[in-house]
């Protein structure tokens, strides 16, 4: 769910005769984590809308690798799991089962922790961050304007 909540096409489904994987099929603590991830997505829907509009009218991308924005930074060429949503949101999702830390490359720009607003002090280097299950490593580019909205149970009510 950490990655899927941020993909342009976000949905959760499974194959017939396999265990359910919708949030209600999990423990209350797992469900709370999934709901939190989806609330972040719903909060960012105006930003996604803008990115989709630009993709349609200008041919830009919604999700992009770091080297798309930092083509002269050779470090970004080998980063496959960390990515950008537009130019202004960077994610470093935990993808290894049981991992509670993640290595994050901070490219040259001012990046701020999504949850705390604390500026990342490193530039053009890797840092290791704690990543408990209930926290998705998300960073916002300094100076960016990111439109948001209050999340709700579905997109109709969050407008």
GROMACS .gro file of C-alpha atoms in nm:
model
  159
    1UNK     CA    1   0.000   0.000   0.000
    2UNK     CA    2   0.296   0.235   0.060
    3UNK     CA    3   0.372   0.247  -0.311
    4UNK     CA    4   0.028   0.176  -0.454
    5UNK     CA    5  -0.137   0.472  -0.283
    6UNK     CA    6   0.083   0.703  -0.488
    7UNK     CA    7   0.063   0.540  -0.830
    8UNK     CA    8  -0.145   0.734  -1.081
    9UNK     CA    9  -0.389   0.444  -1.108
   10UNK     CA   10  -0.452   0.338  -0.749
   11UNK     CA   11  -0.669   0.037  -0.687
   12UNK     CA   12  -0.661  -0.274  -0.476
   13UNK     CA   13  -0.790  -0.602  -0.607
   14UNK     CA   14  -0.699  -0.966  -0.614
   15UNK     CA   15  -0.751  -1.281  -0.817
   16UNK     CA   16  -1.053  -1.508  -0.767
   17UNK     CA   17  -1.002  -1.774  -0.498
   18UNK     CA   18  -0.712  -1.589  -0.335
   19UNK     CA   19  -0.712  -1.422   0.007
   20UNK     CA   20  -0.883  -1.085   0.022
   21UNK     CA   21  -0.647  -0.791   0.033
   22UNK     CA   22  -0.879  -0.497   0.079
   23UNK     CA   23  -0.815  -0.298   0.399
   24UNK     CA   24  -1.116  -0.446   0.581
   25UNK     CA   25  -0.968  -0.797   0.546
   26UNK     CA   26  -0.667  -0.708   0.761
   27UNK     CA   27  -0.610  -0.640   1.129
   28UNK     CA   28  -0.727  -0.307   1.272
   29UNK     CA   29  -0.368  -0.182   1.295
   30UNK     CA   30  -0.294  -0.275   0.932
   31UNK     CA   31  -0.623  -0.118   0.823
   32UNK     CA   32  -0.531   0.207   1.002
   33UNK     CA   33  -0.198   0.220   0.816
   34UNK     CA   34  -0.371   0.163   0.482
   35UNK     CA   35  -0.634   0.427   0.555
   36UNK     CA   36  -0.357   0.672   0.646
   37UNK     CA   37  -0.182   0.610   0.312
   38UNK     CA   38  -0.506   0.660   0.123
   39UNK     CA   39  -0.581   0.978   0.319
   40UNK     CA   40  -0.247   1.118   0.207
   41UNK     CA   41  -0.337   1.033  -0.152
   42UNK     CA   42  -0.680   1.196  -0.118
   43UNK     CA   43  -0.516   1.502   0.039
   44UNK     CA   44  -0.293   1.530  -0.268
   45UNK     CA   45  -0.566   1.478  -0.531
   46UNK     CA   46  -0.559   1.844  -0.645
   47UNK     CA   47  -0.184   1.807  -0.704
   48UNK     CA   48  -0.242   1.484  -0.899
   49UNK     CA   49  -0.517   1.655  -1.100
   50UNK     CA   50  -0.271   1.927  -1.201
   51UNK     CA   51  -0.011   1.666  -1.298
   52UNK     CA   52  -0.265   1.471  -1.507
   53UNK     CA   53  -0.370   1.792  -1.680
   54UNK     CA   54  -0.007   1.874  -1.763
   55UNK     CA   55   0.052   1.518  -1.882
   56UNK     CA   56  -0.247   1.547  -2.114
   57UNK     CA   57  -0.176   1.895  -2.249
   58UNK     CA   58   0.205   1.909  -2.238
   59UNK     CA   59   0.315   1.545  -2.247
   60UNK     CA   60   0.482   1.556  -1.906
   61UNK     CA   61   0.483   1.266  -1.661
   62UNK     CA   62   0.300   1.217  -1.334
   63UNK     CA   63   0.541   0.967  -1.179
   64UNK     CA   64   0.905   1.002  -1.273
   65UNK     CA   65   1.244   0.862  -1.178
   66UNK     CA   66   1.487   1.094  -1.004
   67UNK     CA   67   1.710   1.112  -1.312
   68UNK     CA   68   1.421   1.276  -1.497
   69UNK     CA   69   1.462   1.586  -1.279
   70UNK     CA   70   1.833   1.545  -1.208
   71UNK     CA   71   1.984   1.427  -1.540
   72UNK     CA   72   2.337   1.545  -1.455
   73UNK     CA   73   2.344   1.372  -1.115
   74UNK     CA   74   2.492   1.031  -1.195
   75UNK     CA   75   2.381   0.896  -0.856
   76UNK     CA   76   2.019   0.911  -0.970
   77UNK     CA   77   2.077   0.670  -1.260
   78UNK     CA   78   2.084   0.366  -1.032
   79UNK     CA   79   1.789   0.455  -0.808
   80UNK     CA   80   1.492   0.235  -0.891
   81UNK     CA   81   1.266   0.235  -0.586
   82UNK     CA   82   1.269   0.602  -0.492
   83UNK     CA   83   1.066   0.826  -0.724
   84UNK     CA   84   0.904   1.163  -0.775
   85UNK     CA   85   0.539   1.254  -0.805
   86UNK     CA   86   0.570   1.550  -1.037
   87UNK     CA   87   0.866   1.769  -0.953
   88UNK     CA   88   0.774   1.841  -0.595
   89UNK     CA   89   0.703   1.522  -0.402
   90UNK     CA   90   0.964   1.253  -0.350
   91UNK     CA   91   0.889   0.908  -0.211
   92UNK     CA   92   1.124   0.642  -0.080
   93UNK     CA   93   0.885   0.357   0.000
   94UNK     CA   94   0.989   0.057   0.205
   95UNK     CA   95   0.961  -0.244  -0.024
   96UNK     CA   96   1.153  -0.510   0.168
   97UNK     CA   97   0.947  -0.734   0.392
   98UNK     CA   98   1.019  -0.663   0.758
   99UNK     CA   99   1.239  -0.358   0.690
  100UNK     CA  100   1.201  -0.066   0.930
  101UNK     CA  101   1.462   0.160   0.773
  102UNK     CA  102   1.511   0.288   0.422
  103UNK     CA  103   1.807   0.437   0.242
  104UNK     CA  104   1.713   0.767   0.078
  105UNK     CA  105   1.911   0.967  -0.173
  106UNK     CA  106   1.866   1.341  -0.123
  107UNK     CA  107   1.929   1.519  -0.454
  108UNK     CA  108   2.043   1.879  -0.470
  109UNK     CA  109   1.745   2.084  -0.363
  110UNK     CA  110   1.581   2.171  -0.036
  111UNK     CA  111   1.366   1.873   0.065
  112UNK     CA  112   1.141   1.867   0.371
  113UNK     CA  113   0.989   1.577   0.561
  114UNK     CA  114   0.617   1.555   0.476
  115UNK     CA  115   0.511   1.486   0.834
  116UNK     CA  116   0.734   1.717   1.036
  117UNK     CA  117   0.839   1.990   0.794
  118UNK     CA  118   1.200   1.935   0.898
  119UNK     CA  119   1.454   2.011   0.624
  120UNK     CA  120   1.675   1.724   0.513
  121UNK     CA  121   2.026   1.842   0.590
  122UNK     CA  122   2.202   1.625   0.335
  123UNK     CA  123   2.238   1.697  -0.033
  124UNK     CA  124   2.360   1.467  -0.307
  125UNK     CA  125   2.415   1.181  -0.063
  126UNK     CA  126   2.240   0.881   0.086
  127UNK     CA  127   2.094   0.884   0.433
  128UNK     CA  128   1.931   0.605   0.630
  129UNK     CA  129   1.596   0.691   0.784
  130UNK     CA  130   1.372   0.506   1.024
  131UNK     CA  131   1.058   0.391   0.846
  132UNK     CA  132   0.805   0.238   1.083
  133UNK     CA  133   0.506   0.070   0.922
  134UNK     CA  134   0.283   0.371   0.978
  135UNK     CA  135   0.517   0.621   0.811
  136UNK     CA  136   0.584   0.645   0.439
  137UNK     CA  137   0.907   0.834   0.367
  138UNK     CA  138   0.770   1.136   0.177
  139UNK     CA  139   0.952   1.460   0.107
  140UNK     CA  140   0.835   1.794  -0.030
  141UNK     CA  141   1.054   2.021  -0.242
  142UNK     CA  142   1.124   2.351  -0.072
  143UNK     CA  143   0.945   2.649  -0.223
  144UNK     CA  144   0.693   2.434  -0.410
  145UNK     CA  145   0.323   2.508  -0.405
  146UNK     CA  146   0.137   2.179  -0.361
  147UNK     CA  147  -0.242   2.212  -0.373
  148UNK     CA  148  -0.420   1.991  -0.121
  149UNK     CA  149  -0.766   1.921   0.015
  150UNK     CA  150  -0.922   1.757   0.318
  151UNK     CA  151  -0.943   1.379   0.273
  152UNK     CA  152  -1.273   1.194   0.299
  153UNK     CA  153  -1.404   0.840   0.250
  154UNK     CA  154  -1.410   0.873  -0.129
  155UNK     CA  155  -1.326   1.121  -0.401
  156UNK     CA  156  -1.682   1.254  -0.422
  157UNK     CA  157  -1.683   1.365  -0.058
  158UNK     CA  158  -1.326   1.493  -0.061
  159UNK     CA  159  -1.400   1.757  -0.326
   0.00000   0.00000   0.00000
